[in-house]
Coordinates of C-alpha atoms in Angstrom, one line a residue:
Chain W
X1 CA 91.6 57.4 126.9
X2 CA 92.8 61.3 126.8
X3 CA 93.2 62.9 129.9
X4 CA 89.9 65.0 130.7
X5 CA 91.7 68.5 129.6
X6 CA 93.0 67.4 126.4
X7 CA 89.7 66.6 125.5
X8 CA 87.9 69.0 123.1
X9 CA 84.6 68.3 122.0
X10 CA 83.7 68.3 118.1
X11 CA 81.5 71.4 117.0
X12 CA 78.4 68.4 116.7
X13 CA 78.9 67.8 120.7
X14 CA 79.5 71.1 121.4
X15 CA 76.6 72.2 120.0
X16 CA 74.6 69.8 121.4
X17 CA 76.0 69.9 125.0
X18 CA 75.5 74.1 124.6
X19 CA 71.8 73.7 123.7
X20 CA 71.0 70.4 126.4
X21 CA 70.7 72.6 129.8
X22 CA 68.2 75.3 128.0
X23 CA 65.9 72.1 126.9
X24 CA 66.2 70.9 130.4
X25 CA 65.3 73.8 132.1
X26 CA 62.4 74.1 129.5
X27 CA 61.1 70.6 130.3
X28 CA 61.5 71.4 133.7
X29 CA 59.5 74.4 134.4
X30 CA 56.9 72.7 131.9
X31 CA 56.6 69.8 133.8
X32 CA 56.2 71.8 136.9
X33 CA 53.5 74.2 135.4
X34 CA 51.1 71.7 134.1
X35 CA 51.5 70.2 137.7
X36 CA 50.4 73.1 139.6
X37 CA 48.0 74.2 136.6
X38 CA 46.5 70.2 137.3
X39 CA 45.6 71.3 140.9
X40 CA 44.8 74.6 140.5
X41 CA 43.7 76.0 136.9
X42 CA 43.9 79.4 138.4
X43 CA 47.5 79.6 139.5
X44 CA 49.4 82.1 138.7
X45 CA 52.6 81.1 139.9
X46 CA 53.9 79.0 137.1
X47 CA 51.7 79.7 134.0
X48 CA 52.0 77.6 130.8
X49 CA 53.5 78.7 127.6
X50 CA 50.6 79.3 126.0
X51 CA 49.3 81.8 128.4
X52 CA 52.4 83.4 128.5
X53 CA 52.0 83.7 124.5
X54 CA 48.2 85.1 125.2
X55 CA 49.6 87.9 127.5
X56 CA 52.3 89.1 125.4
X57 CA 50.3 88.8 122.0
X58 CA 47.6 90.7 124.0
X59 CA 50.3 93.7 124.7
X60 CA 51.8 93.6 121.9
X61 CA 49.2 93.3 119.4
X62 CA 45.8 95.6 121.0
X63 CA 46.2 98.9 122.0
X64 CA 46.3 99.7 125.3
X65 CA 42.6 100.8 126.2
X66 CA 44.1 103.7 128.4
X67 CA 46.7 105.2 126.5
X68 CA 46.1 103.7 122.7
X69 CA 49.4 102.4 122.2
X70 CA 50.7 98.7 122.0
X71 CA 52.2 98.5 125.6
X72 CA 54.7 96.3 124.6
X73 CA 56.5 98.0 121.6
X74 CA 56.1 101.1 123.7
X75 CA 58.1 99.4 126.6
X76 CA 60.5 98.5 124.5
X77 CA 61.3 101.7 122.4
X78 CA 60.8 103.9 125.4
X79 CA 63.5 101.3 127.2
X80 CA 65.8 101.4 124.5
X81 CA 66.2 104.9 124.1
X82 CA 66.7 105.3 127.6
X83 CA 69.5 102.7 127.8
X84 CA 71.2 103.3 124.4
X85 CA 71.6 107.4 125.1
X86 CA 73.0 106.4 128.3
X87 CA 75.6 103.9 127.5
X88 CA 76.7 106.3 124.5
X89 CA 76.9 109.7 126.3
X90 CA 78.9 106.9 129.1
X91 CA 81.1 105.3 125.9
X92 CA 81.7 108.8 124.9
X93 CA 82.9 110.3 127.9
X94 CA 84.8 107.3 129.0
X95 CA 86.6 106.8 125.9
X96 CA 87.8 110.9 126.0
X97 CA 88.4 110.9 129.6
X98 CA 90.5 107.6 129.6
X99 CA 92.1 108.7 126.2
X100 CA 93.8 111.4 127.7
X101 CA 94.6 110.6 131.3
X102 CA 96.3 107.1 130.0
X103 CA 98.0 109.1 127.4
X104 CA 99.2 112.3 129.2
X105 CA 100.5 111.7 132.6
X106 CA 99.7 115.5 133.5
X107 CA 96.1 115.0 132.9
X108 CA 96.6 111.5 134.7
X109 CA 98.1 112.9 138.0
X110 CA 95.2 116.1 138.2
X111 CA 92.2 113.5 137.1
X112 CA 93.1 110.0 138.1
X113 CA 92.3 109.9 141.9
X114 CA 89.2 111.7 141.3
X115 CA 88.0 109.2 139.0
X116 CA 89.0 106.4 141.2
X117 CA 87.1 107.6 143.8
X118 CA 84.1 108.3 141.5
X119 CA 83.8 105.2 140.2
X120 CA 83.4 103.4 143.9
X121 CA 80.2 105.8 144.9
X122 CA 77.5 102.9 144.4
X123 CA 75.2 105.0 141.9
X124 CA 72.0 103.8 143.0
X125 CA 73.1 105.4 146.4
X126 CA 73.4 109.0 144.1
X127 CA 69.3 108.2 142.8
X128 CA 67.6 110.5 145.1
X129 CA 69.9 112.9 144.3
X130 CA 68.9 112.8 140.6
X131 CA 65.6 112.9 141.1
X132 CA 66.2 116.1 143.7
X133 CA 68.2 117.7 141.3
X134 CA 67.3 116.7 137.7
X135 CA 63.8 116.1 138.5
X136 CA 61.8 112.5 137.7
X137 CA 61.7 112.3 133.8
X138 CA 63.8 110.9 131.2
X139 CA 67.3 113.0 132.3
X140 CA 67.7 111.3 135.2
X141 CA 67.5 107.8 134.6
X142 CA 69.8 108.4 131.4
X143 CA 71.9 110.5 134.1
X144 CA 72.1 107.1 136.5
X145 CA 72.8 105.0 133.5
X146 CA 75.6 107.2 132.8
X147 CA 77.4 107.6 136.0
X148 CA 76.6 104.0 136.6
X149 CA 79.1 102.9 133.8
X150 CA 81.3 105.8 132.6
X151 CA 83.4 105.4 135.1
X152 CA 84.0 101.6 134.5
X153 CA 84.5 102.5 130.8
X154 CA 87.4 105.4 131.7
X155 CA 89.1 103.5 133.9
X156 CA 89.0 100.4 131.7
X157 CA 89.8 102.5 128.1
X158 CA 92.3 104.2 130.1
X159 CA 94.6 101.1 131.4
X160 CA 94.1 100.0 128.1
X161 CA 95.9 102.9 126.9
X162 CA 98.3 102.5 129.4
X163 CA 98.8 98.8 128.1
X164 CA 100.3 100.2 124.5
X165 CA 103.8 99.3 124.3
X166 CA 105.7 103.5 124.8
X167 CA 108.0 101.9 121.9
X168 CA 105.2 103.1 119.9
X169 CA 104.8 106.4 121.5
X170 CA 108.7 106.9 120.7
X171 CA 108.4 106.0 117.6
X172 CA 106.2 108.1 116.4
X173 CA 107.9 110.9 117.6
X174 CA 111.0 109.8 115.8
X175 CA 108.6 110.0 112.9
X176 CA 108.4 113.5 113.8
X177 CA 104.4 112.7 115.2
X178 CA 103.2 115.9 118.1
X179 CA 101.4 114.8 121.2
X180 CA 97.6 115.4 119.1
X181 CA 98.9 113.5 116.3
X182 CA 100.4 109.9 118.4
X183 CA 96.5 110.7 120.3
X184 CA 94.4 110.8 117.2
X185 CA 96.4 108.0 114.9
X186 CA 98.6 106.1 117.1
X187 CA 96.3 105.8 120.2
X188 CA 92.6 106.3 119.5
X189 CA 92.2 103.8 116.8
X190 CA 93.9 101.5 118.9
X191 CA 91.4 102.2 122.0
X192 CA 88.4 101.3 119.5
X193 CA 88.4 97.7 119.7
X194 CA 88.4 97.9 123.6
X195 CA 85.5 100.8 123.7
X196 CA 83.4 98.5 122.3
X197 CA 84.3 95.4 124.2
X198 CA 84.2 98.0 127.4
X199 CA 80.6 99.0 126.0
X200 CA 79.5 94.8 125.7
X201 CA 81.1 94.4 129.1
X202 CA 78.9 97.9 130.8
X203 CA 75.7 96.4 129.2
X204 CA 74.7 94.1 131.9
X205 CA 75.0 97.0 134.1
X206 CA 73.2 99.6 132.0
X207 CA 70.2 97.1 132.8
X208 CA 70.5 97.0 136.0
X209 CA 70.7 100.4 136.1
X210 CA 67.7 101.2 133.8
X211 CA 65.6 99.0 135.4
X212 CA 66.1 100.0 139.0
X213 CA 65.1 103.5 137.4
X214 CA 62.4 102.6 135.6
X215 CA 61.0 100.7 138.9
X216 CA 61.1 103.7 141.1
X217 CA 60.2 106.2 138.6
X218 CA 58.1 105.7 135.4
X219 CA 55.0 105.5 133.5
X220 CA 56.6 103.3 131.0
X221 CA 59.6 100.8 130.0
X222 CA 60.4 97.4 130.3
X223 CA 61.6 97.2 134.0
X224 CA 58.4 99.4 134.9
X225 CA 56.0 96.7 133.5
X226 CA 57.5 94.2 135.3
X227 CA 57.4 96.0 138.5
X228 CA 53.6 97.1 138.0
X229 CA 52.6 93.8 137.1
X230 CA 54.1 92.4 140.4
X231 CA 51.1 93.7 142.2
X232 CA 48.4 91.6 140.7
X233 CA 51.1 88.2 140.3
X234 CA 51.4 88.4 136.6
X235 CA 53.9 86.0 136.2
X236 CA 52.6 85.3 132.7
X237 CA 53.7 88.6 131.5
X238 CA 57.3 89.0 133.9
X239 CA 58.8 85.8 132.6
X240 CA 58.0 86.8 128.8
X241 CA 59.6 90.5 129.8
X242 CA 62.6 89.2 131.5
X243 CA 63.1 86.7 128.5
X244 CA 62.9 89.5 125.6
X245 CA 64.9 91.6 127.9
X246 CA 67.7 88.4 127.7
X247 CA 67.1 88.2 124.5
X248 CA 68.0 92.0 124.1
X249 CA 71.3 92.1 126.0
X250 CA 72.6 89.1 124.0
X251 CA 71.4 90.5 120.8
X252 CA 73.3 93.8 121.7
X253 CA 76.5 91.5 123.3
X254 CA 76.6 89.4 119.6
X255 CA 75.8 92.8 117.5
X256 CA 79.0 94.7 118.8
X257 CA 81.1 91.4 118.7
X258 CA 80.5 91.2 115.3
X259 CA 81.2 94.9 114.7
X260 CA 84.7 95.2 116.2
X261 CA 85.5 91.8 114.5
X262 CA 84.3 93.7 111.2
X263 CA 86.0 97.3 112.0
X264 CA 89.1 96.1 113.6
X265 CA 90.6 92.5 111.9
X266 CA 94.0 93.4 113.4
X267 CA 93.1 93.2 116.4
X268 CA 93.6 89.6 116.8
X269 CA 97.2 89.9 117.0
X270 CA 97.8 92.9 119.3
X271 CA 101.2 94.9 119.7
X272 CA 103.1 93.9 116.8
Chain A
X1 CA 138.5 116.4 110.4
X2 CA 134.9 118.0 110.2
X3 CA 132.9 118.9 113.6
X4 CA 132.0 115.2 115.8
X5 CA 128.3 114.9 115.3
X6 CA 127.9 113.7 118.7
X7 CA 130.1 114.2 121.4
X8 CA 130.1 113.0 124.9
X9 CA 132.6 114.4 127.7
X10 CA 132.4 112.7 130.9
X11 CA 129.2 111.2 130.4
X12 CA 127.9 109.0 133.8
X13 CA 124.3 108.1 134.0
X14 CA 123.0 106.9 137.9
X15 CA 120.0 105.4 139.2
X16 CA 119.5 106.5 142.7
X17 CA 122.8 104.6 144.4
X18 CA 123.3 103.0 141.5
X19 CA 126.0 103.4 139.0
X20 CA 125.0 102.7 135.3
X21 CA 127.7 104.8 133.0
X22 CA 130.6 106.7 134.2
X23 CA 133.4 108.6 132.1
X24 CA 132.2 107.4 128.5
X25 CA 134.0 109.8 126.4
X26 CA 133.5 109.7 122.5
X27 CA 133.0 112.0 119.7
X28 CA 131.4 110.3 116.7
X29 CA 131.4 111.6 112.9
X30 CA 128.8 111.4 110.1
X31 CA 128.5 108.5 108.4
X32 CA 129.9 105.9 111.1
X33 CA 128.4 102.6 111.8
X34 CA 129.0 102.1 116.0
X35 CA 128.6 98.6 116.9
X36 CA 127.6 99.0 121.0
X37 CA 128.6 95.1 122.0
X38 CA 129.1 94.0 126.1
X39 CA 127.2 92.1 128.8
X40 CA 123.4 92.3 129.9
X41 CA 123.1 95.8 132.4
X42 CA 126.3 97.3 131.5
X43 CA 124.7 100.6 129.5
X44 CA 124.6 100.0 125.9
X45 CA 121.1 100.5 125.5
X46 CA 121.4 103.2 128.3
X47 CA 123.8 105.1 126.2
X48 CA 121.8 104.7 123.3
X49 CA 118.3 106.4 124.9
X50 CA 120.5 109.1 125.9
X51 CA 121.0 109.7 122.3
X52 CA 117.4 108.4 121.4
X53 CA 116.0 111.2 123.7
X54 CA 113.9 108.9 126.4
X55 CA 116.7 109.0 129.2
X56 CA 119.5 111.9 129.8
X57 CA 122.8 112.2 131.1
X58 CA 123.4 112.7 134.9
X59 CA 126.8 114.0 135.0
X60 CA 128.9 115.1 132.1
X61 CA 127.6 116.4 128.3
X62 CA 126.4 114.6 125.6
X63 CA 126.1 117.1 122.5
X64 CA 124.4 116.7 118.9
X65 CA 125.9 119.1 116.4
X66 CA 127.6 120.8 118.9
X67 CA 124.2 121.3 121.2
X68 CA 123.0 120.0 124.0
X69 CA 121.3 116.5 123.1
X70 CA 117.5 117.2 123.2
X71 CA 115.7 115.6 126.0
X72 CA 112.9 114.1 124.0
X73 CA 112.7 111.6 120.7
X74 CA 112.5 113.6 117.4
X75 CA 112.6 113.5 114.1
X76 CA 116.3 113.5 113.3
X77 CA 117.1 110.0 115.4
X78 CA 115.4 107.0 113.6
X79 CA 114.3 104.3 116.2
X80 CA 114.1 100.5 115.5
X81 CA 113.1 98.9 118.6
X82 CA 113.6 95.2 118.8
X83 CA 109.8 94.8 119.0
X84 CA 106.7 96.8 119.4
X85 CA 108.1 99.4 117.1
X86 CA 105.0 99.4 114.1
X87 CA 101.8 99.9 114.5
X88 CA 99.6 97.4 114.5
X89 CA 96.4 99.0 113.6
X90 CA 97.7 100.3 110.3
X91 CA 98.7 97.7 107.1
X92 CA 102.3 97.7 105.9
X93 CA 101.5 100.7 103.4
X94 CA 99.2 102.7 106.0
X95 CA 102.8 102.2 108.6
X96 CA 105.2 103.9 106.1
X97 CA 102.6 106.3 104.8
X98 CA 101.7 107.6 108.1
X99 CA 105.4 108.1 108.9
X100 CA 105.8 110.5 106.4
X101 CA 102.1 112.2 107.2
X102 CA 103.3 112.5 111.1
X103 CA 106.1 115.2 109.4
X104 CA 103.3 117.6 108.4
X105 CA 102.0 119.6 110.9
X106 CA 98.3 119.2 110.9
X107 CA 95.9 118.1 113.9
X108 CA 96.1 114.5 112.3
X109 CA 99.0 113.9 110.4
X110 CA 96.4 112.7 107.6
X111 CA 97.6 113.3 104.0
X112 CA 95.3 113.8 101.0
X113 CA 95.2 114.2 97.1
X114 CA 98.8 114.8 95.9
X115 CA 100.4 114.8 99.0
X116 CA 99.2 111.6 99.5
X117 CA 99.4 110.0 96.4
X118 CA 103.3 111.1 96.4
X119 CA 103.8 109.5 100.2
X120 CA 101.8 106.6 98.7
X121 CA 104.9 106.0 95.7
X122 CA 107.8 106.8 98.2
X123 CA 106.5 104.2 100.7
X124 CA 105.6 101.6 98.3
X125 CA 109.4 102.4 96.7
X126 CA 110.8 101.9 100.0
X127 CA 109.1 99.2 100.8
X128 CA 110.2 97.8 97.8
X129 CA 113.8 98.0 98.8
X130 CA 113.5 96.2 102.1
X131 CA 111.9 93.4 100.4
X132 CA 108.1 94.1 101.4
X133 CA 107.0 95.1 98.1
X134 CA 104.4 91.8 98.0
X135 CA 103.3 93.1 101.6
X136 CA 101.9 96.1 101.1
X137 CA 97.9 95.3 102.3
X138 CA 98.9 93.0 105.0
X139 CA 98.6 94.1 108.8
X140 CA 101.4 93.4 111.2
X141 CA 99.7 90.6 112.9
X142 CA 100.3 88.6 109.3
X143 CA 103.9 89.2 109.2
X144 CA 107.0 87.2 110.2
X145 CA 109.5 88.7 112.8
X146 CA 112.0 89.3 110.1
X147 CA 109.3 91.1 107.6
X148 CA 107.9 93.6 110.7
X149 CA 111.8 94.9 111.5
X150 CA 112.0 95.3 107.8
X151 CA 109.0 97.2 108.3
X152 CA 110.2 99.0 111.4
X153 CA 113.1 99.9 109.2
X154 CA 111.5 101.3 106.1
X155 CA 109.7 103.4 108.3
X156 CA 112.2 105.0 110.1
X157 CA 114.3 105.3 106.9
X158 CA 111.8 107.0 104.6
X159 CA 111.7 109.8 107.1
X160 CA 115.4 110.4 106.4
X161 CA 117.1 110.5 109.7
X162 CA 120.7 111.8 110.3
X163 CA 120.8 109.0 112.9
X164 CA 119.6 105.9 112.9
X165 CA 119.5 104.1 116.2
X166 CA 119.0 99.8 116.2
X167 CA 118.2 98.7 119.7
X168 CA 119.0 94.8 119.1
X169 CA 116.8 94.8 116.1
X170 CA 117.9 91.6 115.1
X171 CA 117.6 89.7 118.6
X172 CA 114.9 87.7 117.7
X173 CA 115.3 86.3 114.3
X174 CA 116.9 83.3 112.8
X175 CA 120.1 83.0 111.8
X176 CA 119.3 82.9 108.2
X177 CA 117.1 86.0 108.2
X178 CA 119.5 88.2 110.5
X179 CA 122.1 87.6 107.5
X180 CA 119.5 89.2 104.8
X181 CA 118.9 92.1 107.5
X182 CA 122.4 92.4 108.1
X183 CA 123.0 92.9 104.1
X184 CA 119.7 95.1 103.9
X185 CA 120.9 97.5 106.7
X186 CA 124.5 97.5 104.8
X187 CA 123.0 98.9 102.0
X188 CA 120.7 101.5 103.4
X189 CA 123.4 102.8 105.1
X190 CA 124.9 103.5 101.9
X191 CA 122.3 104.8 100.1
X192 CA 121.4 107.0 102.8
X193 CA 124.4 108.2 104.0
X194 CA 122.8 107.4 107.4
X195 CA 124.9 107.6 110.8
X196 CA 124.0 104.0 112.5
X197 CA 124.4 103.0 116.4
X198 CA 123.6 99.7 116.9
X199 CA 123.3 97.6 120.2
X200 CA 123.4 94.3 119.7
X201 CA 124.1 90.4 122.0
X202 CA 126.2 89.1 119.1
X203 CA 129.7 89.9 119.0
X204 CA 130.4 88.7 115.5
X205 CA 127.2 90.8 114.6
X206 CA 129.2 93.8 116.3
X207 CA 132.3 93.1 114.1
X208 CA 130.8 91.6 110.8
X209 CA 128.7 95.5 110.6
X210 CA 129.8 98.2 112.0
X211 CA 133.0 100.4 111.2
X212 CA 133.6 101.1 115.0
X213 CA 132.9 98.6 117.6
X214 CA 132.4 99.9 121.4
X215 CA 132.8 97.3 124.4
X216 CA 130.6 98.4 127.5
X217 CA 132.3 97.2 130.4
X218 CA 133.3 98.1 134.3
X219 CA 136.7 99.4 134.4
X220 CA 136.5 99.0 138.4
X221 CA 134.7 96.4 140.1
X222 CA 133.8 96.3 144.0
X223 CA 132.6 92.7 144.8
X224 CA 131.1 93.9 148.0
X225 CA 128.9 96.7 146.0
X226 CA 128.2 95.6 142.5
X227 CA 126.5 98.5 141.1
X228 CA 129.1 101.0 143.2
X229 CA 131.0 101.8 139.9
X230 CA 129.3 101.9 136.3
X231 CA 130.6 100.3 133.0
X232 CA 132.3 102.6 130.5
X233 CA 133.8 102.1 126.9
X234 CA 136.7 99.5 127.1
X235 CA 137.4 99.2 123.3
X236 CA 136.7 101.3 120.4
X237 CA 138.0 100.2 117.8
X238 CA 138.0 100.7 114.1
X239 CA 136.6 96.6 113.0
X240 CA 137.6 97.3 109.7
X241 CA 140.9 96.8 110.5
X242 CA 140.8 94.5 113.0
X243 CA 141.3 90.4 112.6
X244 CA 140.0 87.8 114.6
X245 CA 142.8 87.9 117.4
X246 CA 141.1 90.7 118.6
X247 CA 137.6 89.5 118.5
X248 CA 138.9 86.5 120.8
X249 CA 140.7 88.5 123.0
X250 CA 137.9 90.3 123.9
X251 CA 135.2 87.1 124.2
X252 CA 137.9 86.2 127.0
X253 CA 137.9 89.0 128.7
X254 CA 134.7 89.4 128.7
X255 CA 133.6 86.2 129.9
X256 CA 136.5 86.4 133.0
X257 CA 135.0 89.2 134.4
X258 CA 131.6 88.1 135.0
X259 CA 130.5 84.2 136.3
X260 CA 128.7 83.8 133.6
X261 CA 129.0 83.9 129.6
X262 CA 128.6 87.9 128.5
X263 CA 126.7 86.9 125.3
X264 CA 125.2 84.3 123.6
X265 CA 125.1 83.4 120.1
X266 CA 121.6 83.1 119.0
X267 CA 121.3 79.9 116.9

């Protein structure tokens, strides 16, 4: 018999012990739901599959009687958009900010502590002060999204930068490479790979972000719904939400793994 | 004889209380091969970023072409690290052709149309000579130690350096392989006309290539302060010349100063 850590299951097992705890969990909350739907055909606590199915199909398929428009695609679009232009204006300004303060120790000493400390102000704490000063629409909760995870995203691209070997920076100037030159061919292309994993790793934040946002301030979006529906117990619709919103974030997560494993295949074997 | 391409008067180098160089005095011509051979910590590789650009003297002048050395790396002192010295974004062509795009003076150092197409033929003919000529679409991740110094080289080489600085280049190969590089760094120093300084662990290495071998070593040593007096050049000598008396005398000498053995041969 192997010794327990020498023991690497074959992709059949692994496969099979990855998808085991969602069935469970599955057969669980089924089990519980047609127990409390036995006693009570009207709770609202645990509701069954298929009325889950019935809610969504309901928003997703017939026009809202109010506004005209299928609630659900509507949440979803109007979510997106908010979280997408926030992470990139963040990826954007991360990647430049932490691009030149890991690269040029001048810009490091004037911008460094200031970023520090900017990154450990809790943005939900700087909310009001959005909606004060930007007003309640769309700016502002892109705005929170933003200063929620650029920070991260600087001082993550810009250790990263830190982390290249200066053999390379001398190097290049040996080659006769200027400071804008080792930036844009040595450096940047090298920062690309950890952007995007930055960018996977900021997501789960973006959505926390977005969705305190949306709860406080919205007429629409995916973490509005949920927090609407709260009022009248619609647990038929929040589980389905929180579950496409899952599905979302991991779709996102497996979508930019697949990109920088496309756009980068050296980056297996880093600092050669 | 012509004007010393380098020349270093007095040259000391100190850390805080600490001693690194003192007194190295040498004037070095074109064309020489300098062999820079002693123990772990005793200033070789100091010495050589001094001429590199990346550390400077602290008392004493160091001049190139009768200036002062310039304080940062540039284009007339080739670089081959003994890792970490190619880029590992780029694929063995992309390596050699950006080297010669980095000598244009554009925001990017990108090359296009005929420019490009000529950097493409000198890289892929100089890649050719170091033996990487089956490389040329593979990324450094892919390649053996031995292949990415070859690389290393190429790159430094195609960009036609007066000096060509090897810091241990060869530390981490085999045997077999460090006797092709030794035979491929031969011959580009021949065909360039380069100058070559060389630090290197292996004494034999030290005598097998060079024309000129430097020992780094403390002329004074105070057992209650260690780092109270720096190492300077002990021997410099002309290893054409020399036999293998000397060679032994030296690995004695060497190894009585210190406790333990100065180098090791890598096998």
């Amino acid at each position: 018999m192997k010794k327990l850590i020498n023991y690497t299951p074959s992709t059949a097992t692994r496969l099979f012990l990855g998808l085991l705890p969602f069935a469970l969990l599955l057969l669980v909350y089924m089990g519980a739901s047609e127990a409390r739907l036995a006693e009570n055909p009207n709770d609202r606590l645990l509701p069954s599959l298929t009325q889950m199915g019935d809610a969504i199909e309901r928003l997703a398929m017939e026009p809202s009687k109010r506004t005209g428009e299928l609630t659900f695609w509507q949440d979803t679009q109007s979510s997106l958009i908010r979280l997408l232009s926030g992470v990139a204006i963040a990826a954007l300004f991360g990647l430049v900010l932490g691009l030149l303060t890991g690269a040029l120790p001048v810009l490091n000493a004037w911008l460094a502590p200031l970023l520090t400390v900017i990154s450990l102000i809790p943005p939900l704490a700087v909310l009001p002060i959005l909606f004060i000063a930007i007003g309640l629409g769309e700016a502002s909760k892109i705005t929170l999204i933003t200063i929620g995870i650029a920070p991260f995203i600087a001082r993550d691209i810009q250790r990263s930068t830190q982390q290249i070997p200066t053999e390379q920076l001398v190097k290049a100037q040996t080659l006769g490479a200027s400071t804008l030159q080792i930036l844009m061919r040595v450096l940047l292309p090298q920062i690309m790979p950890r952007l995007i994993d930055a960018v996977r790793l900021s997501l789960g934040a973006g959505w926390l972000f977005l969705i305190a946002a949306e709860a406080i301030s919205s007429t629409d979006g995916l973490g509005y719904r949920i927090f609407l529906v709260r009022r009248y117990m619609s647990m038929d619709i929040i589980l389905p939400y929180v579950m496409w919103i899952t599905l979302l974030a991991f779709l996102f997560d497996y979508l930019l793994g697949l990109l920088n494993r496309r756009l980068h295949p050296w980056s297996e074997g880093t600092n050669a | 004889m012509s004007e010393p391409l380098i020349q270093a008067t007095n040259v000391g180098k100190t850390y805080g209380q600490d001693v690194i160089l003192e007194r190295v005095n040498v004037d070095v011509h074109e064309g020489e091969f300098i062999t820079l051979v002693g123990a772990s910590g005793c200033g070789k590789s100091t010495f050589l970023k001094m001429i590199l650009g990346t550390e400077q003297s602290s008392t004493g002048s160091l001049l190139l072409n009768g200036k002062p050395m310039p304080n940062e790396p540039g284009p007339d002192r080739g670089i081959v690290f003994q890792q970490y010295s190619v880029f590992p974004h780029m694929t063995v062509l992309d390596n050699v052709v950006a080297a010669r795009g980095f000598q244009k003076a554009s925001l990017t150092g990108l090359l296009f149309g005929r420019q490009k197409r000529q950097a493409r033929d000198d890289a892929a003919a100089i890649l050719e000579q170091v033996g990487l000529g089956h490389a040329l679409k593979r990324y450094p991740h892919e390649l053996s130690g031995g292949m990415k110094q070859r690389l290393a080289i190429a790159q430094a080489v195609i960009c036609k350096p007066k000096i060509l600085l090897l810091d241990e280049p060869f530390g981490a190969l085999d045997p077999g392989i460090r006797a092709d590089m030794h035979a491929l760094i031969l011959d580009l120093w021949k065909t360039h006309k380069l100058t070559i300084f060389m630090v290197t662990h292996d004494l034999k290495e030290g005598f097998y290539l060079g024309t000129r071998l430097w020992v780094f070593d403390k002329l004074r040593h105070d057992p209650q302060a260690p780092n109270a007096y720096g190492a300077s050049i002990t021997y410099d000598l002309p290893v054409s010349q020399e036999g293998r008396d000397t060679l032994d005398e030296i690995t004695r000498q060497l190894g009585a100063s210190r406790p333990t053995i100065p180098y090791k041969e890598t096998a």
